Amino acid sequence: MSANILSFIIFIPAVIAFGLMITTKHVETVRNIAFLTTTVILALVLKIYIDFEPSAGMQFVTNVPWIASYGINYYIGVDGFSLTILMMIAILIPTAYLLLWEGRTKGYWINMLLVQTGVTGTLLALDVILFYFFWEVMLLPVFLMIGIYGFGEKIFTTIKVTVYTMAGSLLMFVAILYLGVAYHNEFGIWSFQYDNLTNITILTYSEKMWLFLAFLSAFAIKIPIFPLHTWIMETYKNAPTGAVFLLSSIMAKLGVYAIVRFLIPIFPEIYIEFSTWFVFIGLFGLIYFGIAALMQDDIKRMFAYSSASHLSFIAAGIFSLNAFGINGALYLIIAHAIATGALFLLVGLIHDETGYKTIKDLGGLAKGAPIFTTIFAIMLFANVGLPGTNGFVSELLIIFGIYEFNHTLGYISALTVIIGASYMLWMFQRAILQDRVGEPLKFRDLKIKEIVGLAPWVFLVFLMGIYPDVFIDKFEPTVTHYLNDILQIGATK
Amino acid sequence: MSEMIHILPAVLILISAVGLMFMSMYEDKFSTKTYITVSSIVLVLALILAFIPFGELYSVKPYTSIFNDVVIFDTFSNFFNILLIIGTLLTLLIGEHYFQARSYFKGEFFSILMFALFGMMLLANANELVTAYIALEVASFAVYIMVGYNSEDSKRIEAIFKYLVLGSFIGAFYLLGVVLVYGATQTTNLSEIATFVSTHSNSDLALVYIGFTLILFTFLFKVAAFPFQSWVLDVYRGAPMIITAYMASTFKIAIFSFFLRAILQDLQPMIDFWDSIIYVITIFTLVFGTWLAITQNIVKRMLAASSIVHTGYLLLAFISLGQNIHSAYSTVFYLIAYLLSALGSFGIISHIISETKVRVTYDDFKGLAKERPFLAAMMTIFLFSLAGIPSTIGFIGKFYVFTEAINAGYAALAVLAIIATFVSVYYYFKLIAMMYFYPTKEECVVNDFNDKRISTYAIAFLAIITVLGGIGSAIVFFIPVLNIDTLINITQMSIQSLFLK
């Protein structure tokens, strides 16, 4: 059991999903079993979190041949980076279930389970082909979810998002194959393990640059980095709450994670060389999306832009070439996943209950729903980065990182974070606090179940804001290892 | 005796073809079901016989005094015979519903199907140009007839006429090619031609090159490569659905089997001569096929057009042969992958339209997932496989082909093929979107269907194989049998047997 614990975490949801698909038609049974599955996984992940040695590198490794003729292995493992995100996914998903509890169909829950297999697999895969496998597979349930349960022009949206992300993925696929062939030519054997691919020396500079860009295109579309963001507005607006939650708080983060996991070790010198550009693009995205968010009336679209804005900031942190920036980016991945995830779910609740989703139609929700408003405010503050919340710690770290990278860009980043605060608070004031024009809306407060679901998130927001060391200690050794060993090699070459 | 084993499957199929022909004279005595049962039993028997030498590396030319080396039996041909028999058997089983729902499928149809299979098996075994021609024509004529079944349908008449005229016309090129080759080498036996090619300098080989290029045209026509693709859409559209499935999957494999043998075993130098021709043809096949596929509104035509794109991928593997022998394995593997997914996708549609004639365009497929969720799920699997989405065998096939193409130095072509794949996601996913995201159109609602029948089980079997072939031992890595490596090893062994002398 303990040897294959990661495999269990990956595949239990899919196995349960297929089982449920065939055996029962009863929605509540499906939902309850699905929820139970996610809590079991949470328990398993907690066990890993406790057993994990921060300084020991890759752990819980399973490495068995899958397609031996091509050296493709079923190679999974967890290190400081992936553990943090794994923990995040494991906590977020069951609580999201609690908020999505009522009024869903069987297919919805089955797709939610399948996505969990996809994202966990993507996170833990260390063989690039295996990674690609999960990377594609995690998209398919979302495709179905948007198409079946979405709103508005859902079919156009779902085809668009699929085609868009597939374009990036296929470019990455070519790059993966090219790397594999290069490894084969140099060493005479096939291998697609990421740590083996880092040893390739025969690629020329321009080849590396193209491969880097091909990989990046896949990740940048998922994140999204400016200018590859055009799919997210419609998608976040038209997709059902569950899919938006998955896309924004989990899959987008996997794009960032993949940059750290694969791009940096395989192409260290390209990463260093292009870093200025990407920090710049990241900051540009932060400002651009922030201003776009200010002008939105649809709450979901506003959050879509806000999410893109934060993710651009994360990308800027990742490319800042120092421990502050990368630690901060990782920390913001978690903080942002919690805050945005909660906000999207709460907005989904508003939409389900009132039928409205534009800011001008809403208002006065605070009176009837004090607990809802409180939690909404806490998540909002975390998202904006108020001191005491986890958002503050991470944004501060990234700003330090960028400042160390380049003073001018550092000042710019420090000044532009304020944009986020303005649109968020303005929206909060108009949609929640201020009285509605016309008759007041009927809006229920959160149920006990939902409060229970959100409680750990609120707790985490403050715990991570006040004692960041508890978490940073788990992944800092990995970051240090990256900077000292991998990028050092890159710098000297 | 041991020589007997090798020829038995083909002989059995031939006897059964004749036997079924006689059976069909007593039309009212046997029902369609009987014919299906008899043919299936024969095919299973042939399959068992073919499996006896399976897994060994061998190459024999049995009964030299009778056959005079015109046929060869090796692991390669054995492997293809098995694939062809399986393809025919699955066509029969999946079509069970379709055959029974259409009154015009009388006894002689099954006899013709067996003749087609015999021709294809002979083609896989042919070691001589004239024999190959006869085998090709036996198979082709059988397919012509099957395409034109039920002449009341005007689309069908158009299809058979187009196919027959163009097919015979291109056959003339083949014969001219054979004549030229014979004129230069005084032989039509592939091994002897190979000896001639290797012992003569390029200046003596002009006629051989021209002759084989004409033969190449026949090949390109039969696999529907650019610029010989124009018949595909109309013929596939006009033919009975299940025959379209048969042509797209099994017939294509037979064609590739002979030309792979000819090129690998005997004509290695030719590949360099053809390199630039096939390069251009591959580009146009991919681009043109993709363009055709996007513009179709009728699902059957879309699948037909997409089969041109798949020919493009196969040509990509084919062209890489010159630099990289591994791409021969990838061609064979891709053929398996395509057999499964094409047979599955065409087969499901034939099963769905058995009770009713509607469900032709994309729109007609709306709401299928609500009506028949399992069929829709299986169709989705096949479409994923055709589009090369991971977790299906189509992905492994594409992985294999593209890797070997890049390894052979055709990275630019591989990128083009990837772009074609990307576009294919659009037209395949459009169908999935239709099935899942819309309510059923009123005139397409069917209530009285029975999905507990052989067709459905055959399709389900194909779907399971498609997924297992893609996942292999990934999820079930503790079960070694379901391994992609096994498949890859078999394809490798079959290619190696070509080089046994």
CSV table of C-alpha atoms in Angstrom, one decimal, chain B residues 127-314:
chain,number,residue,atom,x,y,z
B,127,ASN,CA,5.9,-12.4,-53.9
B,128,GLU,CA,5.4,-11.7,-57.6
B,129,LEU,CA,4.0,-8.8,-59.5
B,130,VAL,CA,1.4,-10.6,-61.6
B,131,THR,CA,0.1,-12.6,-58.7
B,132,ALA,CA,-0.2,-9.5,-56.7
B,133,TYR,CA,-2.2,-7.9,-59.5
B,134,ILE,CA,-4.6,-10.9,-59.7
B,135,ALA,CA,-5.0,-10.8,-55.9
B,136,LEU,CA,-5.6,-7.1,-55.9
B,137,GLU,CA,-8.2,-7.4,-58.6
B,138,VAL,CA,-9.9,-10.3,-56.9
B,139,ALA,CA,-10.2,-8.2,-53.8
B,140,SER,CA,-11.1,-5.1,-55.7
B,141,PHE,CA,-13.8,-6.7,-57.8
B,142,ALA,CA,-15.4,-8.2,-54.7
B,143,VAL,CA,-15.3,-4.7,-53.1
B,144,TYR,CA,-16.8,-3.1,-56.2
B,145,ILE,CA,-19.7,-5.5,-56.1
B,146,MET,CA,-20.2,-4.9,-52.4
B,147,VAL,CA,-20.1,-1.1,-52.9
B,148,GLY,CA,-22.9,-1.4,-55.5
B,149,TYR,CA,-25.2,-3.6,-53.4
B,150,ASN,CA,-28.8,-2.6,-53.7
B,151,SER,CA,-28.8,-0.8,-57.1
B,152,GLU,CA,-32.1,1.0,-56.3
B,153,ASP,CA,-30.1,3.6,-54.5
B,154,SER,CA,-28.8,6.2,-57.0
B,155,LYS,CA,-25.9,7.2,-54.8
B,156,ARG,CA,-24.8,3.7,-54.8
B,157,ILE,CA,-24.8,3.4,-58.6
B,158,GLU,CA,-22.7,6.6,-58.7
B,159,ALA,CA,-20.3,5.1,-56.2
B,160,ILE,CA,-19.8,1.7,-57.9
B,161,PHE,CA,-19.5,3.3,-61.3
B,162,LYS,CA,-16.9,5.8,-60.2
B,163,TYR,CA,-14.9,3.2,-58.3
B,164,LEU,CA,-15.1,0.6,-61.0
B,165,VAL,CA,-14.0,2.9,-63.8
B,166,LEU,CA,-11.3,4.7,-61.9
B,167,GLY,CA,-10.1,1.5,-60.3
B,168,SER,CA,-9.8,-0.4,-63.6
B,169,PHE,CA,-8.2,2.6,-65.2
B,170,ILE,CA,-5.5,2.7,-62.5
B,171,GLY,CA,-5.1,-1.0,-62.8
B,172,ALA,CA,-3.9,-0.4,-66.4
B,173,PHE,CA,-1.1,1.7,-65.0
B,174,TYR,CA,-0.1,-1.2,-62.8
B,175,LEU,CA,0.0,-3.6,-65.8
B,176,LEU,CA,2.1,-1.1,-67.8
B,177,GLY,CA,4.5,-0.8,-64.9
B,178,VAL,CA,4.8,-4.6,-64.7
B,179,VAL,CA,5.5,-4.8,-68.4
B,180,LEU,CA,8.3,-2.1,-68.2
B,181,VAL,CA,9.8,-3.9,-65.2
B,182,TYR,CA,9.7,-7.2,-67.0
B,183,GLY,CA,11.2,-5.6,-70.1
B,184,ALA,CA,14.2,-4.5,-68.1
B,185,THR,CA,14.7,-7.5,-65.8
B,186,GLN,CA,13.1,-10.4,-67.6
B,187,THR,CA,11.3,-11.4,-64.4
B,188,THR,CA,8.3,-10.5,-62.3
B,189,ASN,CA,9.5,-12.2,-59.2
B,190,LEU,CA,10.2,-9.7,-56.5
B,191,SER,CA,13.3,-11.4,-55.1
B,192,GLU,CA,14.8,-11.7,-58.6
B,193,ILE,CA,14.0,-8.1,-59.3
B,194,ALA,CA,15.8,-7.2,-56.1
B,195,THR,CA,18.9,-9.1,-57.2
B,196,PHE,CA,18.7,-7.3,-60.6
B,197,VAL,CA,18.5,-3.9,-58.9
B,198,SER,CA,21.4,-4.6,-56.6
B,199,THR,CA,23.7,-5.9,-59.3
B,200,HIS,CA,23.1,-3.2,-61.9
B,201,SER,CA,24.0,0.4,-62.0
B,202,ASN,CA,21.5,3.2,-62.0
B,203,SER,CA,21.8,3.8,-65.7
B,204,ASP,CA,20.4,0.4,-66.5
B,205,LEU,CA,17.5,0.8,-64.1
B,206,ALA,CA,15.6,3.6,-65.7
B,207,LEU,CA,12.8,1.3,-66.9
B,208,VAL,CA,12.6,-0.4,-63.5
B,209,TYR,CA,12.2,2.9,-61.8
B,210,ILE,CA,9.6,4.1,-64.2
B,211,GLY,CA,7.8,0.8,-64.0
B,212,PHE,CA,7.7,0.8,-60.2
B,213,THR,CA,6.6,4.5,-60.1
B,214,LEU,CA,3.6,3.5,-62.2
B,215,ILE,CA,2.9,0.7,-59.7
B,216,LEU,CA,3.3,3.2,-57.0
B,217,PHE,CA,0.5,5.2,-58.5
B,218,THR,CA,-1.8,2.2,-58.1
B,219,PHE,CA,-0.8,2.0,-54.5
B,220,LEU,CA,-1.5,5.7,-54.0
B,221,PHE,CA,-4.9,5.4,-55.7
B,222,LYS,CA,-6.0,2.4,-53.6
B,223,VAL,CA,-4.9,4.1,-50.3
B,224,ALA,CA,-6.5,7.4,-51.5
B,225,ALA,CA,-3.5,9.6,-51.4
B,226,PHE,CA,-3.4,13.0,-53.1
B,227,PRO,CA,-3.9,13.4,-56.1
B,228,PHE,CA,-5.8,10.1,-56.4
B,229,GLN,CA,-8.2,10.8,-53.5
B,230,SER,CA,-11.2,12.2,-55.4
B,231,TRP,CA,-13.1,8.9,-55.5
B,232,VAL,CA,-13.1,8.4,-51.8
B,233,LEU,CA,-15.8,10.8,-50.6
B,234,ASP,CA,-18.4,9.6,-53.1
B,235,VAL,CA,-17.6,6.0,-53.0
B,236,TYR,CA,-17.5,5.9,-49.2
B,237,ARG,CA,-20.7,7.9,-49.0
B,238,GLY,CA,-22.5,5.8,-51.5
B,239,ALA,CA,-21.5,2.4,-50.3
B,240,PRO,CA,-23.5,0.5,-47.6
B,241,MET,CA,-22.2,1.8,-44.3
B,242,ILE,CA,-20.7,-1.5,-43.2
B,243,ILE,CA,-18.8,-1.8,-46.5
B,244,THR,CA,-17.4,1.6,-46.0
B,245,ALA,CA,-16.1,0.4,-42.7
B,246,TYR,CA,-14.6,-2.6,-44.4
B,247,MET,CA,-12.9,-0.6,-47.1
B,248,ALA,CA,-11.6,2.1,-44.8
B,249,SER,CA,-10.0,-0.4,-42.4
B,250,THR,CA,-9.4,-3.9,-43.7
B,251,PHE,CA,-8.9,-3.2,-47.4
B,252,LYS,CA,-6.4,-0.5,-46.7
B,253,ILE,CA,-4.3,-2.8,-44.6
B,254,ALA,CA,-4.1,-5.4,-47.4
B,255,ILE,CA,-2.8,-2.7,-49.8
B,256,PHE,CA,-0.2,-1.6,-47.4
B,257,SER,CA,0.9,-5.2,-46.7
B,258,PHE,CA,2.0,-5.8,-50.2
B,259,PHE,CA,3.7,-2.5,-50.8
B,260,LEU,CA,5.5,-2.6,-47.5
B,261,ARG,CA,6.8,-6.0,-48.5
B,262,ALA,CA,7.8,-4.9,-52.0
B,263,ILE,CA,9.7,-1.9,-50.7
B,264,LEU,CA,11.3,-3.3,-47.6
B,265,GLN,CA,12.3,-6.6,-48.9
B,266,ASP,CA,13.3,-5.9,-52.4
B,267,LEU,CA,13.3,-2.3,-53.4
B,268,GLN,CA,15.2,-0.4,-50.7
B,269,PRO,CA,17.1,1.7,-53.3
B,270,MET,CA,13.8,2.8,-54.9
B,271,ILE,CA,12.8,4.7,-51.7
B,272,ASP,CA,15.5,7.3,-52.3
B,273,PHE,CA,14.2,7.8,-55.8
B,274,TRP,CA,10.7,8.3,-54.6
B,275,ASP,CA,11.6,10.4,-51.6
B,276,SER,CA,10.7,13.8,-53.1
B,277,ILE,CA,7.6,12.5,-54.8
B,278,ILE,CA,6.2,11.0,-51.6
B,279,TYR,CA,7.3,14.0,-49.7
B,280,VAL,CA,5.1,16.3,-51.8
B,281,ILE,CA,2.3,13.8,-51.9
B,282,THR,CA,2.3,13.5,-48.1
B,283,ILE,CA,2.1,17.2,-47.7
B,284,PHE,CA,-0.8,17.5,-50.1
B,285,THR,CA,-2.6,14.5,-48.7
B,286,LEU,CA,-2.5,15.9,-45.2
B,287,VAL,CA,-3.5,19.4,-46.2
B,288,PHE,CA,-6.2,18.4,-48.7
B,289,GLY,CA,-7.6,15.7,-46.6
B,290,THR,CA,-7.9,18.1,-43.7
B,291,TRP,CA,-9.6,20.7,-45.8
B,292,LEU,CA,-12.1,18.2,-47.1
B,293,ALA,CA,-12.8,16.9,-43.6
B,294,ILE,CA,-13.5,20.3,-42.2
B,295,THR,CA,-15.9,21.2,-45.0
B,296,GLN,CA,-18.1,18.1,-44.8
B,297,ASN,CA,-21.5,18.2,-43.2
B,298,ILE,CA,-22.3,14.5,-43.6
B,299,VAL,CA,-20.7,12.4,-40.9
B,300,LYS,CA,-19.9,9.5,-43.3
B,301,ARG,CA,-18.2,11.9,-45.7
B,302,MET,CA,-16.3,13.5,-42.8
B,303,LEU,CA,-15.0,10.1,-41.7
B,304,ALA,CA,-14.2,9.3,-45.3
B,305,ALA,CA,-12.2,12.5,-45.7
B,306,SER,CA,-10.5,12.0,-42.4
B,307,SER,CA,-9.4,8.6,-43.7
B,308,ILE,CA,-7.4,10.6,-46.3
B,309,VAL,CA,-5.6,12.4,-43.5
B,310,HIS,CA,-4.8,9.0,-41.9
B,311,THR,CA,-3.4,7.9,-45.2
B,312,GLY,CA,-1.2,11.0,-44.9
B,313,TYR,CA,0.1,9.9,-41.5
B,314,LEU,CA,0.8,6.4,-42.9
